[in-house]
Amino acid sequence: MPVSLRPVQADDEGFLYDLYAATRAGELAQWGWDAAQQDAFLRLQFRAHEQHYARALPHADQQIVVRDGAPVGRLIVARNDRDIVLADIALLPAARNAGLGTRLIAAVLTEAAATARPVRLHVAIGNPALRLYRRLGFVVLAETATHYFMEKPAAAPG
């Protein structure tokens, strides 16, 4: 399964919306809204989500995950001298649970180890990815009512 990353481009907006909607599908199904209500809500939330990343992480690498020539996900990574922030990783449902997310995160962890920086992220409480993050060595640093703030500590120099 050939996988590559490429920078997000302006014409990716439709795919990014569909990806965002796929990450919220289970949640919205519980609300009993019709398709038009769901779409209106998701479009508002998607715009806010994208604006947040543009404002909070203007220099982050925003990449599309491509498998077999087709976009299947997104990876946003922000780097500075102190740490690496895994700001967002999202995969279409058909691309999940096949090791792709693990491979993407492992590449970030390899970069972090080579530069002795921790990797930080936050994850919603109840998100199934929490098991993956723990398996990869992330530990909870802080918790809110909705999220865990996690870190994979920097490797000791040596």
CSV table of C-alpha atoms in Angstrom, one decimal:
chain,number,residue,atom,x,y,z
A,1,MET,CA,0.0,0.0,0.0
A,2,PRO,CA,2.0,3.0,-1.2
A,3,VAL,CA,1.5,6.0,1.1
A,4,SER,CA,2.8,9.5,0.7
A,5,LEU,CA,2.3,13.0,2.0
A,6,ARG,CA,1.8,16.1,0.0
A,7,PRO,CA,1.0,19.7,1.1
A,8,VAL,CA,-2.6,20.7,1.5
A,9,GLN,CA,-3.7,22.7,-1.6
A,10,ALA,CA,-6.6,25.1,-2.1
A,11,ASP,CA,-8.6,22.5,-4.1
A,12,ASP,CA,-8.4,20.1,-1.1
A,13,GLU,CA,-11.2,21.9,0.8
A,14,GLY,CA,-13.9,19.5,-0.4
A,15,PHE,CA,-11.9,16.5,0.7
A,16,LEU,CA,-11.0,18.1,4.0
A,17,TYR,CA,-14.7,18.9,4.7
A,18,ASP,CA,-15.7,15.2,3.9
A,19,LEU,CA,-12.9,14.0,6.1
A,20,TYR,CA,-14.0,16.3,9.0
A,21,ALA,CA,-17.6,15.2,8.5
A,22,ALA,CA,-16.5,11.5,8.7
A,23,THR,CA,-14.7,12.2,12.0
A,24,ARG,CA,-18.0,13.5,13.5
A,25,ALA,CA,-20.5,11.1,11.9
A,26,GLY,CA,-20.9,8.9,15.0
A,27,GLU,CA,-21.5,11.8,17.2
A,28,LEU,CA,-24.0,13.5,14.9
A,29,ALA,CA,-25.9,10.3,14.4
A,30,GLN,CA,-27.0,10.4,18.0
A,31,TRP,CA,-28.6,13.8,17.8
A,32,GLY,CA,-31.5,12.9,15.5
A,33,TRP,CA,-30.9,15.8,13.1
A,34,ASP,CA,-31.8,15.5,9.4
A,35,ALA,CA,-29.2,15.6,6.7
A,36,ALA,CA,-29.6,19.4,6.1
A,37,GLN,CA,-29.2,20.2,9.8
A,38,GLN,CA,-26.1,18.0,10.1
A,39,ASP,CA,-24.6,19.6,7.0
A,40,ALA,CA,-25.2,23.1,8.2
A,41,PHE,CA,-23.7,22.3,11.6
A,42,LEU,CA,-20.7,20.5,10.1
A,43,ARG,CA,-20.0,23.4,7.7
A,44,LEU,CA,-19.9,25.9,10.6
A,45,GLN,CA,-17.8,23.6,12.7
A,46,PHE,CA,-15.4,22.9,9.8
A,47,ARG,CA,-14.8,26.6,9.1
A,48,ALA,CA,-14.1,27.2,12.8
A,49,HIS,CA,-11.8,24.2,12.9
A,50,GLU,CA,-9.8,25.4,9.9
A,51,GLN,CA,-9.6,29.0,11.1
A,52,HIS,CA,-8.3,27.8,14.5
A,53,TYR,CA,-5.5,25.9,12.9
A,54,ALA,CA,-4.6,28.8,10.6
A,55,ARG,CA,-4.6,31.2,13.5
A,56,ALA,CA,-3.0,29.0,16.2
A,57,LEU,CA,-0.5,27.2,14.0
A,58,PRO,CA,0.3,29.4,11.0
A,59,HIS,CA,3.6,27.7,10.3
A,60,ALA,CA,2.5,24.1,10.8
A,61,ASP,CA,3.0,21.5,8.0
A,62,GLN,CA,-0.5,20.7,6.8
A,63,GLN,CA,-0.3,17.6,4.6
A,64,ILE,CA,-2.7,15.3,2.8
A,65,VAL,CA,-2.2,11.6,3.4
A,66,VAL,CA,-2.3,9.8,0.0
A,67,ARG,CA,-2.7,6.1,-0.4
A,68,ASP,CA,-2.7,4.4,-3.8
A,69,GLY,CA,-3.0,7.8,-5.4
A,70,ALA,CA,-6.1,8.9,-3.5
A,71,PRO,CA,-6.4,11.2,-0.5
A,72,VAL,CA,-7.3,9.3,2.7
A,73,GLY,CA,-6.4,11.6,5.5
A,74,ARG,CA,-4.7,14.7,6.9
A,75,LEU,CA,-1.7,15.3,9.1
A,76,ILE,CA,-0.9,18.6,10.8
A,77,VAL,CA,2.5,18.9,12.6
A,78,ALA,CA,3.9,22.0,14.1
A,79,ARG,CA,7.6,22.1,14.9
A,80,ASN,CA,9.8,24.4,17.0
A,81,ASP,CA,13.1,24.2,18.9
A,82,ARG,CA,11.4,22.9,22.1
A,83,ASP,CA,8.9,20.3,20.8
A,84,ILE,CA,6.9,18.8,18.0
A,85,VAL,CA,3.1,19.1,18.2
A,86,LEU,CA,1.0,16.5,16.5
A,87,ALA,CA,-1.9,18.9,16.0
A,88,ASP,CA,-4.2,16.8,13.9
A,89,ILE,CA,-4.3,13.3,12.4
A,90,ALA,CA,-7.5,12.2,10.7
A,91,LEU,CA,-8.1,9.3,8.3
A,92,LEU,CA,-11.2,8.3,6.4
A,93,PRO,CA,-13.0,5.4,7.9
A,94,ALA,CA,-11.9,3.0,5.2
A,95,ALA,CA,-8.2,3.9,6.0
A,96,ARG,CA,-8.5,3.3,9.7
A,97,ASN,CA,-7.4,0.3,11.7
A,98,ALA,CA,-4.8,-0.9,9.2
A,99,GLY,CA,-1.7,0.5,10.7
A,100,LEU,CA,-1.6,3.7,8.7
A,101,GLY,CA,-2.0,6.1,11.6
A,102,THR,CA,0.7,4.2,13.5
A,103,ARG,CA,3.1,4.5,10.6
A,104,LEU,CA,2.4,8.3,10.3
A,105,ILE,CA,2.9,8.9,14.1
A,106,ALA,CA,6.0,6.6,14.1
A,107,ALA,CA,7.6,8.9,11.5
A,108,VAL,CA,7.0,11.9,13.7
A,109,LEU,CA,8.3,10.1,16.7
A,110,THR,CA,11.5,9.1,14.8
A,111,GLU,CA,12.0,12.8,13.9
A,112,ALA,CA,11.5,13.8,17.5
A,113,ALA,CA,14.0,11.2,18.8
A,114,ALA,CA,16.6,12.3,16.3
A,115,THR,CA,16.3,15.9,17.6
A,116,ALA,CA,15.7,15.0,21.3
A,117,ARG,CA,12.3,16.8,21.3
A,118,PRO,CA,9.1,15.6,23.0
A,119,VAL,CA,5.9,15.2,20.9
A,120,ARG,CA,2.8,16.7,22.3
A,121,LEU,CA,-0.9,16.3,21.3
A,122,HIS,CA,-4.4,16.5,22.7
A,123,VAL,CA,-7.1,14.0,22.2
A,124,ALA,CA,-10.8,13.9,23.1
A,125,ILE,CA,-11.7,11.7,26.0
A,126,GLY,CA,-13.3,8.7,24.6
A,127,ASN,CA,-11.5,8.9,21.2
A,128,PRO,CA,-10.4,5.4,20.2
A,129,ALA,CA,-7.0,6.8,19.2
A,130,LEU,CA,-6.2,7.2,22.9
A,131,ARG,CA,-5.3,3.5,23.0
A,132,LEU,CA,-2.8,4.0,20.1
A,133,TYR,CA,-1.2,7.0,21.7
A,134,ARG,CA,-0.7,5.1,25.0
A,135,ARG,CA,0.7,2.1,23.1
A,136,LEU,CA,3.2,4.5,21.4
A,137,GLY,CA,4.4,5.8,24.8
A,138,PHE,CA,2.4,9.0,25.2
A,139,VAL,CA,1.5,9.9,28.8
A,140,VAL,CA,-1.2,12.2,30.0
A,141,LEU,CA,0.1,15.5,31.3
A,142,ALA,CA,-3.2,17.2,31.9
A,143,GLU,CA,-6.9,16.6,31.6
A,144,THR,CA,-10.0,18.8,31.0
A,145,ALA,CA,-13.6,17.8,31.0
A,146,THR,CA,-13.3,17.0,27.3
A,147,HIS,CA,-9.6,16.3,26.4
A,148,TYR,CA,-6.4,14.7,27.5
A,149,PHE,CA,-3.1,16.6,26.8
A,150,MET,CA,-0.4,14.1,26.2
A,151,GLU,CA,3.3,13.9,25.6
A,152,LYS,CA,5.8,11.3,24.3
A,153,PRO,CA,8.9,12.5,26.3
A,154,ALA,CA,12.1,13.3,24.5
A,155,ALA,CA,14.6,10.5,24.3
A,156,ALA,CA,17.5,11.0,26.7
A,157,PRO,CA,20.6,12.3,24.9
A,158,GLY,CA,23.1,9.8,24.3
